[in-house]
Amino acid sequence: MMTRREREARHQEELLKQATAARLTRRDALKMGVITGSAGILKTGGALAQTNDVTDLAPSPRVTRPWLEPMPVPRIMQAVNPATHTHMGSNSYAYKPHDPTFHQYWSRFPAQKYYYSSVSAAPHVFHPDLGAPSTIWGFDASFPGTTLDMRYGQPVVLRINNGLPPLSTHTGFGIPQTINHLHNFHTAPESDGGPWDWADPANPNQPGECNDNHYTMARAGFSLMDNAADSAKFSAIPAEFRTWHGNGRFGGDARETLTTLFTHQHRPEFTAANVYKGQAKMARVFDEKDTGDETQGFRMPNAGYRSSNNYSTYDRATDYDIPIVIADKHFDSTGQLLFDQFNDDGFLGDHITVNGKIKPYFVVKRRRYRFRVLNIGPARFVRIVLRYQGKSQPFHQIGDNGNLLEKSVTVTQVEQWAAERNDYVVDFSRFPAGARVYLANNMAMSDGRRADRDSVINPDLPANQLIEFQVANLPAGESDGSWDFFAKGQQTFRPFPDLAQLAREVVRTRTFKFERTNGMWAINGRLWDPEEDHSPSGLANPLVQIERNSAEKWILESSSGGWHHPVHIHFEEGRVLNIDGKVPALKTRQDVYRVGRDFNRTELLMRFRDFPEPGYYRKPPKQRRPYGNSPLLARHPNEHARWVMHCHNLTHEDHAMMATWNIIPRSTDV
Ligand SMILES: [Cu+2]
């Protein structure tokens, strides 16, 4: 017999399903007055649900068999030929062909590679013990989606099709509108997957529609030769870090190189639900030094892109360079994926999945592997450890938040907040064949408000273990060509741009305060509103106007000690000067900044370069919807000059801790 508490939890689960099916957002609910006060009393069709700040869902069904299934490694996206691919441009298909006039800097960086991805519903087995498969919404009908590999100097168009069921037939959590954001590439707004796009007729993301994203694959700073006003900034880039594209065009500052990115959903108010439902995929960026060939350049583990291999085949390229996506999930009593749309702390699941599986094993050879670890939350923070025979083992951190570090560091644990990516190298030659080595989490989190950073939970308990590595011998004749950190010491990557030079470019300081407001989340007292932002007056009068190719000092503050906010600033990597007055121990470039308890005040330097393209900004082309003959729509220049910053605890982001900022060209920009 169920206890009263269990019965209430079941009841809560049922009400949440009903409320979610009604597709009420918290903003809608507040407007309609069905939520009152911070305790959140929610009434839906006569039902009354107590949506407390702490999730009170029944526990997921127990999964008793760890290490039952192998950890899947996402396959690699294959480029398509836009002239013949039916979804990219063929006249035989109803979609409009890809339209290059829509993209800023197309003539400078025309695409060399085209990719097509459809977001669609699919059955997914998180663990066989859960029973029937759950329905996910994934890029390429998988979670994680297929990995997008790109290379600096080879511009890309990625077309995303919304293959989800129409809203009229949709039930359950999430909303079938897709917005695709490549976190944190240096991307023009029309390709950045900004949170306005779901309602934008020229850039739609409804079921059956598609959207084209152009990635220049140039480094930040590529426009610094265009205007004499920037000549000192160009001259400050040492010649060895100036990159050149095939047509002799300056391709930016190699010290701005990105390496591990990911693509995720950005539909306002449903980002948490839609990402949770599966819309995330990894992206790897290679370059002249981080080659994808472990015998060349920085020699990071990866035999896939060795010149002697045919790297158009899928699996070679992921032999030793493995994306790992960590994601919380929760399941209902029938084993179906469950999400609480109304938990405004941040939703924690009671299973931490890895590449879409609960407690998978992964067979590794006795050699080095690169793991690109992404934590997509939506609210979970972890502290990663590598355990063998009850002891933490050293491994090497080579990247932080999408960048290679200046030098690798040897570590025994690393904290990763939601949306943070870190690249690690693990040397399995240190363990005997047959060894079992575990990737585990040793940090507690009792709710979605913040991590218990002072806690250390037992990483050797099955509940806290994430992956079992099963070590096997390196087959005879196979060698490990990658950098040997233990024998040779740290690997040196590229230096970061000079901080003193960056400080000289600063033209102003801005402060952003992250606050709790009336049960929701605000920046500088404002709840972000996509409709207000996209209104004629909102477009004409951006709140934050930044001078193109300038630098600014940004201060991120939070007076609340009870919360953690991983704040993501789109478009540009920043450099942290200090956190609460102290210079951080690890020197990084970042796109996610920690704000809240232990991080009350962070000062950082930001540059805002290249976009918008001045000529395009002054006369943006009119646009059509993705199908043939609809009328051309006039565009406001500021639609092509704006980006956002937001909390990446996706629930905080949805309700509505986000702010828009614009870059405005100077009168002399050409
Ligand atoms: Cu937050």
XYZ file of N, CA and C in Angstrom, residues 102-105 179-182 185-197 200 203 205 211-216 539 570-571 609-613 616-617 635-644 660-664:
165
model
N 20.942 35.864 -47.381
C 20.475 36.021 -46.006
C 21.635 36.152 -45.013
N 22.839 35.791 -45.444
C 23.933 35.661 -44.478
C 24.921 36.817 -44.554
N 25.256 37.369 -43.408
C 26.309 38.374 -43.332
C 27.648 37.716 -43.684
N 28.471 38.480 -44.393
C 29.829 38.052 -44.768
C 29.847 36.800 -45.648
N 14.648 25.942 -32.309
C 15.608 27.002 -32.587
C 16.975 26.404 -32.298
N 17.880 26.570 -33.249
C 19.165 25.914 -33.162
C 20.258 26.932 -32.872
N 20.904 26.790 -31.727
C 22.000 27.705 -31.350
C 23.305 26.916 -31.257
N 24.316 27.362 -32.000
C 25.644 26.752 -31.883
C 26.399 27.519 -30.803
N 29.687 29.762 -30.938
C 30.437 30.228 -32.107
C 30.202 31.720 -32.345
N 31.124 32.313 -33.117
C 31.145 33.749 -33.427
C 30.218 33.955 -34.625
N 28.901 34.044 -34.326
C 27.891 33.863 -35.352
C 26.980 35.081 -35.461
N 26.618 35.434 -36.690
C 25.660 36.519 -36.925
C 24.298 36.133 -36.347
N 23.493 37.126 -35.935
C 22.202 36.806 -35.301
C 21.294 35.929 -36.157
N 21.276 36.134 -37.483
C 20.351 35.343 -38.299
C 20.756 33.869 -38.334
N 21.983 33.564 -37.886
C 22.422 32.169 -37.819
C 22.675 31.700 -36.387
N 22.443 32.568 -35.430
C 22.814 32.254 -34.047
C 21.721 31.504 -33.298
N 20.536 31.379 -33.900
C 19.461 30.723 -33.180
C 19.013 31.534 -31.990
N 18.853 32.820 -32.196
C 18.412 33.693 -31.110
C 17.019 33.314 -30.658
N 16.696 33.612 -29.423
C 15.427 33.157 -28.869
C 14.210 33.859 -29.443
N 14.402 34.802 -30.370
C 13.246 35.451 -30.994
C 12.699 34.613 -32.146
N 13.554 33.734 -32.696
C 13.296 33.179 -34.020
C 12.015 32.358 -34.119
N 9.429 34.524 -35.586
C 9.845 35.428 -36.652
C 9.470 34.815 -37.998
N 12.214 33.647 -40.221
C 13.208 32.755 -39.643
C 12.496 31.706 -38.801
N 10.467 28.345 -37.270
C 10.905 27.054 -36.758
C 9.723 26.201 -36.364
N 15.478 26.125 -41.319
C 16.220 27.328 -41.004
C 17.693 27.071 -41.317
N 18.332 28.029 -41.990
C 19.726 27.850 -42.404
C 20.665 28.683 -41.545
N 21.690 28.042 -41.042
C 22.699 28.726 -40.247
C 24.022 28.716 -41.009
N 24.660 29.880 -41.076
C 25.956 30.016 -41.754
C 27.038 30.248 -40.714
N 28.035 29.392 -40.732
C 29.165 29.555 -39.822
C 30.399 29.895 -40.659
N 30.954 31.086 -40.426
C 32.068 31.572 -41.263
C 33.311 30.703 -41.125
N 12.890 46.967 -31.129
C 13.929 46.837 -32.152
C 14.649 48.165 -32.375
N 26.436 34.998 -25.294
C 26.577 34.544 -26.676
C 27.711 35.296 -27.372
N 28.215 34.693 -28.454
C 28.985 35.380 -29.484
C 30.463 35.568 -29.206
N 33.353 41.979 -31.778
C 34.010 42.214 -33.061
C 33.242 41.708 -34.271
N 33.520 42.332 -35.387
C 33.190 41.851 -36.735
C 31.723 42.046 -37.124
N 30.808 41.480 -36.353
C 29.398 41.597 -36.702
C 28.795 42.806 -35.995
N 27.753 43.437 -36.553
C 27.172 43.124 -37.844
C 28.034 43.652 -39.003
N 27.923 43.003 -40.157
C 28.610 43.478 -41.360
C 28.004 44.846 -41.709
N 25.553 45.299 -44.757
C 24.359 44.478 -44.549
C 23.462 45.115 -43.493
N 24.090 45.630 -42.438
C 23.326 46.252 -41.351
C 22.543 47.459 -41.863
N 13.119 43.801 -43.161
C 13.808 43.444 -41.925
C 14.309 44.713 -41.249
N 14.261 44.716 -39.926
C 14.855 45.833 -39.193
C 16.348 45.546 -39.013
N 17.209 46.551 -39.257
C 18.654 46.294 -39.125
C 19.017 45.650 -37.792
N 18.356 46.055 -36.721
C 18.760 45.542 -35.409
C 18.388 44.076 -35.200
N 17.591 43.512 -36.123
C 17.390 42.062 -36.065
C 18.683 41.320 -36.393
N 19.605 42.016 -37.040
C 20.867 41.390 -37.465
C 22.040 41.894 -36.643
N 21.752 42.464 -35.477
C 22.810 43.097 -34.686
C 22.631 42.807 -33.206
N 21.946 41.710 -32.875
C 21.627 41.491 -31.465
C 21.907 40.044 -31.051
N 22.305 39.947 -29.812
C 22.594 38.650 -29.208
C 22.037 38.684 -27.784
N 22.174 37.576 -27.070
C 21.675 37.555 -25.693
C 22.736 37.053 -24.723
N 19.055 41.078 -23.762
C 19.490 41.287 -25.138
C 20.528 42.398 -25.173
N 21.521 42.249 -26.025
C 22.455 43.357 -26.250
C 22.737 43.457 -27.741
N 23.038 44.670 -28.185
C 23.233 44.921 -29.610
C 24.625 45.478 -29.869
N 25.153 45.158 -31.050
C 26.397 45.793 -31.501
C 26.031 46.730 -32.646
N 26.460 47.975 -32.546
C 26.104 48.982 -33.540
C 27.367 49.388 -34.305
